[in-house]
Amino acid sequence: MKPIITYLLLLAYVICSGDNSRDSLLLEIAKNDSDSNKVNNLLLLANDYYYSDPSFAERTYRSALFLSRKLDYDYGIANAQYALGRFYSESEFDLSAECIFKAILFFETKNDSNKLADCYNILGIIKSKINDFDQSLQNFFYAEKIYKKLNDTSSLVKVNNNIGLIYSQLGKDSLALNSFETAERLNNKANGNNTKLVILYGNIGEIYLKKSELSVAEEYYHKALLIIDTTVNIGAKAWILAKMGNLKLNKKEYDSCYFYTTGSIELSRKIGRLSDLHEAYGIMTSYYEQTKDYEKAFQYLEKRNAIQDSLFDEDQVKRMAMQEMRFQFEKEKDLQYLKYQAEKLRLWTVILSLIILVILAVSILIILRSRQKKIRAQNEKLNIEKKQLEELMQMKSRELTSQLLQLANNNELNHQLINKLRKAKINFKRENHALIDGIITDLRINVNDSMWKPFERSFSEIHPNFFNKLRLEFPNITQKEQRLAAFLFLNLTSKEIAALTHISVSGVEMARIRLRKKLGISGTETNFSVFLAKYF
């Protein structure tokens, strides 16, 4: 109970803290007479909303890019390209790299070393997302080299943290710890912000947690909690509280687990961070399972599944926005081409008569309007069909998961009844033993595989290419492993899978380990559902 007493007032302080910088930036944008300053303030405003409202941040970055192009403000264009590249580095890697490379071309011509290093840092992040760790490290090292020349301590903290994360993913924990400790040392030397320090301590604690050195991990998580103040990003606060909650769950210190995890949930709700809420709900589900409050465990599982659906919807919205961004890039190229053609046309206007010029102008306008009208109609039709298909797929996927969970619950109940009857059998008269054995036999018959075929048919209807793609890339995968992969893709827990397959939870865990090895992701922290999504 001591950690709870220590941090109770601190957590209340964290949740209630606020920031007025956004309001002042909005006022600056409204009253600013300089268009280039409006661009700069738009970028600052988007940065401020980067974690709390990503959708707004993305729209604001694009507004800054649009205004910069309108003004022919080259620095604004390059900075907006960099900001969008950083934003898209979370998932849309091709688009992110395209934005970053455009920014690099400009910053190289201007010899802007600081921005150039920032771009290579983002390239390192992109490469890490696609598991190209060697190229990722090269980009980080190049950025680090520039930051050292510039004596940019704050950025050196950032890039050393990224290097540590790559080493951690590669299983090189000693190198990862060296990088994190270097970042910590640099941050303390420069009196850096506490948000970076919270993240560093959290990353160090994660390594020790992975090594099962729980006391050392807890020490670093405590250090992170002790430095939380109004300067620390709310997302970082929620993140470290969830880390501590998970550690306490591992240590079976349930009161502390509940305290930290609910604190993380409250903060995540405040800023609308669905991914953090998803993780915290997962911890609470495990917490109530371990404390044998299965009703609440199921409630949190339902909340977690609801968040999963919301994350899917959010991802679809983000993808649509990114597709729109791609269209804008292509449109920019088309506009540049049209501009070139218009210049040629102006040269001919000296020779051609006014009548011919008017006819050509009207003809071009009619063609463009007709083409735009046709494109809009096609896009609207495609968007409607896409939305209908997505809604149908989501509904079927939820129904399938619900059926599996119901089957798992029924099987688990039957197993519990069988075990209870076996234990109670000795208390019955001998002449009743045959009756009890008959009931046990009936219950065993009820725990069967009758739903496997319907499940496989339903799953294949929703995800028709899943098994074919999986078998094509991994020819040695067995039918049972394919079934396990499907369950993991649906985010079923080991306990639920055990109830469906009639094997122990430990048996399911071993099967998961063997499957990770066969899929080539053994020794990494790659999430099964994320990895298997590419076969969707």
Coordinates of C-alpha atoms in Angstrom, one line a residue:
M1 CA 0.0 0.0 0.0
K2 CA 3.0 2.3 0.4
P3 CA 3.3 3.2 -3.3
I4 CA -0.4 4.1 -3.4
I5 CA -0.1 6.5 -0.4
T6 CA 3.0 8.0 -2.0
Y7 CA 1.4 8.8 -5.3
L8 CA -2.2 9.4 -4.5
L9 CA -2.0 13.3 -4.3
L10 CA 0.5 13.2 -7.2
L11 CA -2.0 11.4 -9.5
A12 CA -4.8 13.9 -8.6
Y13 CA -2.4 16.7 -9.4
V14 CA -1.5 15.2 -12.8
I15 CA -5.1 14.7 -13.9
C16 CA -6.2 18.2 -13.0
S17 CA -3.2 20.0 -14.6
G18 CA -3.9 22.1 -17.8
D19 CA -2.2 24.1 -20.5
N20 CA -3.2 27.5 -22.1
S21 CA -0.6 27.5 -24.9
R22 CA -3.2 26.4 -27.5
D23 CA -5.5 29.3 -26.8
S24 CA -2.7 31.8 -27.1
L25 CA -1.6 30.2 -30.5
L26 CA -5.1 30.5 -31.8
L27 CA -5.1 34.2 -30.9
E28 CA -1.7 34.7 -32.6
I29 CA -3.0 33.1 -35.8
A30 CA -6.2 35.2 -35.7
K31 CA -4.4 38.6 -35.3
N32 CA -1.2 37.9 -37.3
D33 CA -0.8 40.1 -40.4
S34 CA 2.0 38.1 -41.9
D35 CA 0.9 35.1 -44.0
S36 CA 4.2 33.3 -43.4
N37 CA 3.8 33.7 -39.7
K38 CA 0.3 32.2 -40.0
V39 CA 1.9 29.1 -41.6
N40 CA 4.5 28.9 -38.7
N41 CA 1.8 29.2 -36.1
L42 CA -0.4 26.6 -37.8
L43 CA 2.5 24.2 -37.6
L44 CA 3.0 25.0 -33.9
L45 CA -0.7 24.5 -33.2
A46 CA -0.7 21.2 -35.0
N47 CA 2.4 20.1 -32.9
D48 CA 0.5 21.0 -29.7
Y49 CA -2.4 18.8 -30.7
Y50 CA -0.2 15.9 -32.1
Y51 CA -1.0 13.5 -29.3
S52 CA -4.3 14.8 -27.9
D53 CA -6.1 15.2 -31.2
P54 CA -4.2 13.5 -34.1
S55 CA -7.0 14.1 -36.6
F56 CA -7.0 17.8 -35.9
A57 CA -3.2 17.9 -36.0
E58 CA -3.2 16.2 -39.5
R59 CA -5.7 18.6 -40.9
T60 CA -3.8 21.6 -39.5
Y61 CA -0.5 20.4 -41.0
R62 CA -2.2 20.1 -44.4
S63 CA -3.7 23.6 -44.0
A64 CA -0.2 24.9 -43.4
L65 CA 1.1 23.0 -46.5
F66 CA -1.8 24.4 -48.6
L67 CA -1.2 28.0 -47.4
S68 CA 2.6 27.7 -48.0
R69 CA 2.0 26.6 -51.6
K70 CA -0.4 29.4 -52.2
L71 CA 2.2 31.9 -50.9
D72 CA 5.2 30.1 -52.6
Y73 CA 6.7 30.0 -49.1
D74 CA 9.4 27.4 -49.6
Y75 CA 10.4 27.0 -45.9
G76 CA 6.8 26.6 -45.0
I77 CA 6.3 23.9 -47.6
A78 CA 9.4 22.0 -46.4
N79 CA 8.4 22.2 -42.8
A80 CA 4.9 21.1 -43.5
Q81 CA 6.2 18.2 -45.6
Y82 CA 8.5 17.2 -42.6
A83 CA 5.6 17.5 -40.1
L84 CA 3.3 15.3 -42.3
G85 CA 6.1 12.8 -42.8
R86 CA 6.5 12.6 -39.1
F87 CA 2.7 12.2 -38.6
Y88 CA 2.3 9.5 -41.3
S89 CA 5.4 7.6 -39.9
E90 CA 3.0 5.8 -37.6
S91 CA 1.4 3.7 -40.3
E92 CA 1.5 5.0 -43.9
F93 CA 5.2 4.4 -44.5
D94 CA 5.4 5.1 -48.3
L95 CA 3.6 8.4 -48.0
S96 CA 5.6 9.3 -44.9
A97 CA 8.9 8.6 -46.8
E98 CA 7.7 10.6 -49.8
C99 CA 7.1 13.7 -47.6
I100 CA 10.4 13.4 -45.8
F101 CA 12.5 13.0 -49.0
K102 CA 10.9 16.1 -50.4
A103 CA 11.8 18.0 -47.2
I104 CA 15.3 16.6 -47.3
L105 CA 15.8 17.9 -50.9
F106 CA 14.9 21.5 -49.7
F107 CA 16.9 21.4 -46.5
E108 CA 20.0 20.2 -48.3
T109 CA 19.9 23.1 -50.7
K110 CA 19.6 25.5 -47.7
N111 CA 22.2 23.7 -45.6
D112 CA 19.7 23.5 -42.7
S113 CA 21.6 20.8 -40.7
N114 CA 19.1 20.8 -37.8
K115 CA 16.1 20.1 -40.0
L116 CA 18.1 17.6 -42.1
A117 CA 19.0 15.6 -38.9
D118 CA 15.3 15.7 -37.9
C119 CA 14.3 14.2 -41.3
Y120 CA 16.9 11.4 -41.0
N121 CA 15.6 10.7 -37.5
I122 CA 12.1 10.2 -38.9
L123 CA 13.5 8.0 -41.7
G124 CA 15.0 5.9 -39.0
I125 CA 11.5 5.5 -37.4
I126 CA 10.0 4.6 -40.8
K127 CA 12.6 1.9 -41.4
S128 CA 12.0 0.5 -37.9
K129 CA 8.3 0.2 -38.6
I130 CA 9.0 -2.1 -41.6
N131 CA 11.6 -4.1 -39.6
D132 CA 14.5 -2.8 -41.7
F133 CA 16.6 -2.3 -38.5
D134 CA 20.0 -2.0 -40.1
Q135 CA 18.9 0.9 -42.3
S136 CA 17.0 2.3 -39.4
L137 CA 20.1 2.4 -37.2
Q138 CA 22.1 4.0 -40.1
N139 CA 19.6 6.8 -40.3
F140 CA 19.6 7.3 -36.5
F141 CA 23.4 7.3 -36.4
Y142 CA 23.6 9.9 -39.2
A143 CA 21.1 12.1 -37.4
E144 CA 23.1 11.7 -34.2
K145 CA 26.3 12.7 -36.0
I146 CA 24.7 16.0 -37.1
Y147 CA 23.2 16.7 -33.7
K148 CA 26.6 16.3 -32.1
K149 CA 28.1 18.8 -34.5
L150 CA 25.3 21.2 -33.7
N151 CA 25.7 20.5 -29.9
D152 CA 21.9 19.9 -29.9
T153 CA 21.6 18.1 -26.6
S154 CA 17.8 17.9 -26.7
S155 CA 17.7 16.2 -30.0
L156 CA 20.5 13.9 -29.0
V157 CA 18.3 12.7 -26.2
K158 CA 15.6 11.9 -28.7
V159 CA 17.7 10.0 -31.2
N160 CA 19.5 8.0 -28.5
N161 CA 16.1 6.9 -27.1
N162 CA 15.2 5.8 -30.7
I163 CA 18.5 3.9 -31.0
G164 CA 17.8 2.2 -27.7
L165 CA 14.4 1.1 -28.9
I166 CA 15.9 -0.6 -32.0
Y167 CA 18.5 -2.4 -29.9
S168 CA 15.7 -3.6 -27.6
Q169 CA 13.7 -4.9 -30.6
L170 CA 16.8 -6.8 -31.8
G171 CA 17.2 -8.3 -28.3
K172 CA 20.5 -6.5 -27.7
D173 CA 19.4 -5.3 -24.2
S174 CA 22.9 -4.2 -23.0
L175 CA 23.3 -1.9 -26.0
A176 CA 19.7 -0.7 -25.5
L177 CA 20.4 0.2 -21.9
N178 CA 23.6 2.0 -22.9
S179 CA 21.7 4.1 -25.3
F180 CA 18.9 4.9 -22.8
E181 CA 21.4 5.7 -20.1
T182 CA 23.3 8.0 -22.5
A183 CA 20.0 9.8 -23.3
E184 CA 19.2 10.1 -19.6
R185 CA 22.7 11.6 -18.9
L186 CA 22.3 14.1 -21.7
N187 CA 18.8 15.1 -20.6
N188 CA 19.9 15.7 -17.0
K189 CA 23.0 17.6 -18.3
A190 CA 20.8 20.0 -20.3
N191 CA 18.1 20.2 -17.7
G192 CA 15.7 18.8 -20.3
N193 CA 12.0 18.4 -20.1
N194 CA 10.6 15.7 -17.8
T195 CA 8.4 14.1 -20.5
K196 CA 11.5 12.7 -22.3
L197 CA 12.8 11.5 -18.9
V198 CA 9.5 9.7 -18.1
I199 CA 9.7 8.0 -21.5
L200 CA 13.3 7.0 -20.9
Y201 CA 12.7 5.5 -17.5
G202 CA 9.6 3.7 -18.9
N203 CA 11.7 2.2 -21.7
I204 CA 14.5 1.1 -19.3
G205 CA 11.9 -0.4 -17.0
E206 CA 10.4 -2.3 -20.0
I207 CA 13.7 -4.0 -20.6
Y208 CA 14.1 -5.1 -17.1
L209 CA 10.5 -6.3 -17.0
K210 CA 11.2 -8.3 -20.2
K211 CA 14.2 -9.8 -18.3
S212 CA 11.9 -10.6 -15.3
E213 CA 13.9 -8.3 -13.1
L214 CA 10.7 -6.9 -11.6
S215 CA 12.3 -5.0 -8.7
V216 CA 14.6 -3.1 -11.1
A217 CA 11.8 -2.3 -13.5
E218 CA 9.7 -1.1 -10.6
E219 CA 12.5 1.2 -9.5
Y220 CA 12.6 2.9 -12.9
Y221 CA 8.8 3.2 -13.1
H222 CA 8.9 4.9 -9.7
K223 CA 11.5 7.3 -10.8
A224 CA 9.3 8.2 -13.8
L225 CA 6.3 8.8 -11.5
L226 CA 8.3 10.9 -9.1
I227 CA 9.1 13.5 -11.8
I228 CA 5.6 14.0 -13.1
D229 CA 4.6 17.6 -13.1
T230 CA 2.7 20.1 -15.4
T231 CA 5.4 20.0 -18.0
V232 CA 4.9 16.3 -18.6
N233 CA 2.8 15.4 -21.6
I234 CA -0.5 13.8 -20.5
G235 CA 0.0 10.9 -22.9
A236 CA 3.3 10.1 -21.2
K237 CA 1.6 10.2 -17.8
A238 CA -1.1 7.7 -18.9
W239 CA 1.6 5.5 -20.6
I240 CA 3.8 5.2 -17.5
L241 CA 0.8 4.6 -15.2
A242 CA -0.2 1.7 -17.4
K243 CA 3.3 0.3 -17.4
M244 CA 3.3 0.4 -13.6
G245 CA -0.1 -1.2 -13.5
N246 CA 1.1 -4.1 -15.7
L247 CA 4.2 -4.6 -13.5
K248 CA 2.0 -4.7 -10.4
L249 CA -0.2 -7.3 -12.1
N250 CA 2.9 -9.4 -12.8
K251 CA 3.9 -9.1 -9.1
K252 CA 0.3 -9.9 -8.1
E253 CA 0.1 -6.7 -6.1
Y254 CA -3.6 -6.2 -7.1
D255 CA -4.4 -3.1 -5.1
S256 CA -1.5 -1.2 -6.7
C257 CA -2.3 -2.6 -10.1
Y258 CA -5.9 -1.3 -9.8
F259 CA -4.7 2.1 -8.6
Y260 CA -2.2 2.7 -11.4
T261 CA -4.3 1.2 -14.2
T262 CA -7.5 3.2 -13.4
G263 CA -5.3 6.3 -13.2
S264 CA -4.1 5.6 -16.7
I265 CA -7.6 5.0 -17.9
E266 CA -8.8 8.3 -16.5
L267 CA -6.0 10.2 -18.3
S268 CA -6.4 8.3 -21.5
R269 CA -10.1 9.2 -21.6
K270 CA -9.3 12.8 -20.9
I271 CA -7.2 13.1 -24.1
G272 CA -9.0 10.5 -26.1
R273 CA -6.0 8.1 -26.6
L274 CA -7.8 4.9 -27.7
S275 CA -4.6 2.9 -28.0
D276 CA -3.7 3.6 -24.4
L277 CA -7.3 2.8 -23.3
H278 CA -7.1 -0.4 -25.2
E279 CA -4.0 -1.5 -23.3
A280 CA -5.3 -0.4 -19.9
Y281 CA -8.6 -2.2 -20.4
G282 CA -6.5 -5.3 -21.2
I283 CA -4.7 -5.0 -17.9
M284 CA -8.0 -4.6 -16.0
T285 CA -9.4 -7.6 -17.8
S286 CA -6.4 -9.7 -16.6
Y287 CA -6.6 -8.1 -13.1
Y288 CA -10.2 -9.2 -12.6
E289 CA -9.5 -12.6 -14.1
Q290 CA -6.7 -13.1 -11.6
T291 CA -8.9 -11.8 -8.7
K292 CA -11.6 -14.2 -10.0
D293 CA -14.2 -11.5 -10.6
Y294 CA -15.2 -12.9 -13.9
E295 CA -18.2 -10.6 -14.4
K296 CA -16.1 -7.5 -14.3
A297 CA -13.4 -9.2 -16.3
F298 CA -15.9 -9.8 -19.0
Q299 CA -17.1 -6.1 -18.8
Y300 CA -13.6 -4.8 -19.3
L301 CA -13.1 -7.3 -22.2
E302 CA -16.2 -5.9 -23.8
K303 CA -14.8 -2.4 -23.3
R304 CA -11.5 -3.5 -24.8
N305 CA -13.3 -5.0 -27.8
A306 CA -15.3 -1.8 -28.3
I307 CA -12.1 0.2 -28.3
Q308 CA -10.7 -2.3 -30.8
D309 CA -13.6 -1.5 -33.1
S310 CA -13.1 2.2 -32.6
L311 CA -9.4 1.9 -33.3
F312 CA -10.3 0.0 -36.5
D313 CA -12.7 2.8 -37.5
E314 CA -10.1 5.5 -36.6
D315 CA -7.5 3.7 -38.7
Q316 CA -10.0 3.6 -41.7
V317 CA -10.6 7.4 -41.3
K318 CA -6.8 7.9 -41.2
R319 CA -6.3 5.8 -44.3
M320 CA -8.9 7.7 -46.2
A321 CA -7.2 11.0 -45.2
M322 CA -3.9 9.6 -46.4
Q323 CA -5.4 8.6 -49.7
E324 CA -6.7 12.1 -50.0
M325 CA -3.2 13.4 -49.3
R326 CA -1.9 11.1 -52.1
F327 CA -4.5 12.5 -54.4
Q328 CA -3.4 16.0 -53.5
F329 CA 0.2 15.2 -54.4
E330 CA -0.9 13.8 -57.8
K331 CA -3.1 16.9 -58.2
E332 CA -0.1 19.1 -57.5
K333 CA 1.8 17.4 -60.3
D334 CA -1.1 17.8 -62.7
L335 CA -1.4 21.5 -61.8
Q336 CA 2.3 22.0 -62.5
Y337 CA 1.8 20.4 -65.9
L338 CA -1.2 22.5 -66.6
K339 CA 0.7 25.6 -65.6
Y340 CA 3.4 24.8 -68.1
Q341 CA 0.9 24.3 -70.8
A342 CA -0.8 27.6 -69.9
E343 CA 2.5 29.4 -70.3
K344 CA 2.9 27.9 -73.8
L345 CA -0.6 29.0 -74.6
R346 CA 0.1 32.5 -73.6
L347 CA 3.0 32.7 -76.2
W348 CA 0.5 31.7 -78.9
T349 CA -2.0 34.3 -77.9
V350 CA 0.1 37.0 -79.7
I351 CA -0.5 35.2 -83.0
L352 CA -3.9 33.6 -82.6
S353 CA -7.0 35.7 -82.7
L354 CA -9.1 36.6 -79.7
I355 CA -12.0 34.4 -81.1
I356 CA -9.8 31.3 -81.2
L357 CA -8.5 32.0 -77.7
V358 CA -12.0 32.3 -76.3
I359 CA -13.1 29.1 -78.0
L360 CA -10.2 27.2 -76.6
A361 CA -10.7 28.6 -73.2
V362 CA -14.4 27.7 -73.1
S363 CA -13.6 24.2 -74.5
I364 CA -11.0 23.5 -71.8
L365 CA -13.3 24.8 -69.1
I366 CA -16.2 22.5 -70.3
I367 CA -13.9 19.5 -70.5
L368 CA -12.4 20.1 -67.0
R369 CA -15.8 20.6 -65.4
S370 CA -17.1 17.5 -67.1
R371 CA -14.1 15.5 -66.0
Q372 CA -14.3 16.8 -62.4
K373 CA -18.1 16.0 -62.3
K374 CA -17.5 12.5 -63.5
I375 CA -14.6 12.0 -61.0
R376 CA -16.8 13.3 -58.2
A377 CA -19.6 11.0 -59.1
Q378 CA -17.3 8.0 -59.3
N379 CA -15.7 8.8 -56.0
E380 CA -19.0 9.2 -54.3
K381 CA -20.2 5.8 -55.6
L382 CA -16.9 4.2 -54.5
N383 CA -17.1 5.7 -51.1
I384 CA -20.6 4.5 -50.5
E385 CA -19.8 1.0 -51.7
K386 CA -16.6 1.0 -49.6
K387 CA -18.5 2.2 -46.5
Q388 CA -21.2 -0.5 -46.9
L389 CA -18.6 -3.2 -47.4
E390 CA -16.7 -2.1 -44.3
E391 CA -19.8 -2.0 -42.2
L392 CA -20.8 -5.5 -43.4
M393 CA -17.3 -6.9 -42.7
Q394 CA -17.2 -5.3 -39.2
M395 CA -20.7 -6.7 -38.3
K396 CA -19.7 -10.2 -39.5
S397 CA -16.4 -10.1 -37.7
R398 CA -18.1 -9.1 -34.4
E399 CA -20.7 -11.8 -34.8
L400 CA -18.0 -14.4 -35.4
T401 CA -16.0 -13.3 -32.3
S402 CA -19.2 -13.3 -30.2
Q403 CA -20.0 -16.9 -31.3
L404 CA -16.5 -18.1 -30.4
L405 CA -16.6 -16.4 -27.0
Q406 CA -20.0 -18.0 -26.4
L407 CA -18.7 -21.4 -27.4
A408 CA -15.6 -20.9 -25.1
N409 CA -17.9 -19.9 -22.2
N410 CA -20.1 -23.0 -22.7
N411 CA -17.1 -25.3 -23.0
E412 CA -15.5 -23.9 -19.8
L413 CA -18.8 -24.2 -17.9
N414 CA -19.1 -27.8 -19.0
H415 CA -15.6 -28.6 -17.9
Q416 CA -16.3 -27.0 -14.5
L417 CA -19.5 -29.1 -14.1
I418 CA -17.6 -32.3 -15.0
N419 CA -14.9 -31.5 -12.4
K420 CA -17.5 -30.8 -9.7
L421 CA -19.4 -34.0 -10.5
R422 CA -16.2 -36.0 -10.3
K423 CA -15.4 -34.5 -6.9
A424 CA -18.9 -34.9 -5.6
K425 CA -19.3 -38.5 -6.9
I426 CA -17.7 -40.1 -3.8
N427 CA -20.4 -38.5 -1.7
F428 CA -23.2 -40.2 -3.6
K429 CA -24.4 -43.8 -3.0
R430 CA -22.8 -46.4 -5.1
E431 CA -26.0 -47.2 -7.0
N432 CA -26.0 -43.5 -8.2
H433 CA -22.5 -43.6 -9.6
A434 CA -23.7 -44.9 -12.9
L435 CA -26.1 -42.0 -13.2
I436 CA -23.3 -39.5 -12.4
D437 CA -21.0 -41.2 -15.0
G438 CA -23.8 -40.8 -17.6
I439 CA -24.2 -37.1 -16.9
I440 CA -20.4 -36.7 -17.2
T441 CA -20.4 -38.5 -20.5
D442 CA -23.2 -36.3 -21.8
L443 CA -21.3 -33.2 -20.8
R444 CA -18.2 -34.5 -22.5
I445 CA -20.1 -35.1 -25.7
N446 CA -21.4 -31.5 -25.5
V447 CA -17.7 -30.3 -25.5
N448 CA -17.1 -31.1 -29.1
D449 CA -15.7 -29.8 -32.3
S450 CA -19.1 -29.3 -34.0
M451 CA -18.6 -25.6 -34.6
W452 CA -15.1 -25.8 -36.2
K453 CA -16.4 -26.3 -39.7
P454 CA -19.0 -23.5 -39.4
F455 CA -16.4 -21.3 -37.8
E456 CA -13.9 -21.9 -40.7
R457 CA -16.6 -21.3 -43.3
S458 CA -17.7 -18.0 -41.6
F459 CA -14.1 -16.9 -41.1
S460 CA -13.3 -17.6 -44.8
E461 CA -16.3 -15.7 -45.9
I462 CA -15.2 -12.6 -43.9
H463 CA -11.5 -13.0 -44.7
P464 CA -11.4 -15.1 -47.9
N465 CA -7.7 -14.8 -48.6
F466 CA -6.4 -15.3 -45.0
F467 CA -5.6 -19.0 -45.0
N468 CA -4.4 -19.1 -48.6
K469 CA -1.9 -16.2 -48.0
L470 CA -0.8 -17.8 -44.8
R471 CA -0.2 -21.2 -46.4
L472 CA 1.5 -19.6 -49.4
E473 CA 4.1 -17.8 -47.3
F474 CA 4.4 -20.6 -44.7
P475 CA 3.9 -23.9 -46.5
N476 CA 4.8 -26.0 -43.4
I477 CA 2.0 -24.5 -41.3
T478 CA -0.4 -27.2 -39.9
Q479 CA -4.1 -27.0 -39.9
K480 CA -4.1 -26.5 -36.1
E481 CA -1.6 -23.7 -36.4
Q482 CA -3.8 -22.1 -39.0
R483 CA -6.8 -22.3 -36.7
L484 CA -4.7 -20.8 -33.8
A485 CA -3.5 -18.0 -36.1
A486 CA -7.2 -17.2 -36.9
F487 CA -8.0 -17.1 -33.2
L488 CA -5.1 -14.8 -32.5
F489 CA -6.1 -12.6 -35.5
L490 CA -9.5 -12.2 -33.7
N491 CA -7.6 -11.1 -30.5
L492 CA -8.9 -14.1 -28.5
T493 CA -7.0 -14.6 -25.2
S494 CA -5.1 -17.8 -24.4
K495 CA -7.8 -18.7 -21.9
E496 CA -10.6 -18.4 -24.5
I497 CA -8.5 -20.4 -27.0
A498 CA -8.0 -23.1 -24.4
A499 CA -11.7 -23.4 -23.8
L500 CA -12.3 -23.7 -27.5
T501 CA -9.6 -26.3 -28.2
H502 CA -9.9 -28.3 -25.1
I503 CA -6.3 -28.0 -24.0
S504 CA -4.7 -26.2 -21.1
V505 CA -3.8 -22.5 -21.1
S506 CA -0.2 -23.5 -20.8
G507 CA -0.6 -25.7 -23.8
V508 CA -2.0 -22.8 -25.7
E509 CA 1.0 -20.6 -24.7
M510 CA 3.4 -23.3 -25.9
A511 CA 1.5 -23.5 -29.2
R512 CA 1.7 -19.7 -29.5
I513 CA 5.5 -19.8 -28.9
R514 CA 5.9 -22.5 -31.6
L515 CA 3.7 -20.5 -34.0
R516 CA 5.8 -17.3 -33.4
K517 CA 8.9 -19.3 -34.2
K518 CA 7.4 -20.7 -37.4
L519 CA 6.2 -17.3 -38.5
G520 CA 9.7 -15.8 -37.9
I521 CA 8.7 -13.4 -35.2
S522 CA 10.2 -15.3 -32.3
G523 CA 12.3 -13.1 -30.0
T524 CA 10.5 -9.9 -31.0
E525 CA 7.7 -8.0 -29.4
T526 CA 5.6 -8.1 -32.6
N527 CA 1.9 -8.3 -31.8
F528 CA 0.2 -11.4 -33.3
S529 CA -2.9 -9.5 -34.5
V530 CA -0.8 -6.8 -36.1
F531 CA 1.5 -9.3 -37.8
L532 CA -1.4 -11.4 -39.1
A533 CA -3.3 -8.3 -40.3
K534 CA -1.2 -8.3 -43.5
Y535 CA -2.9 -11.6 -44.5
F536 CA -6.3 -10.0 -44.0

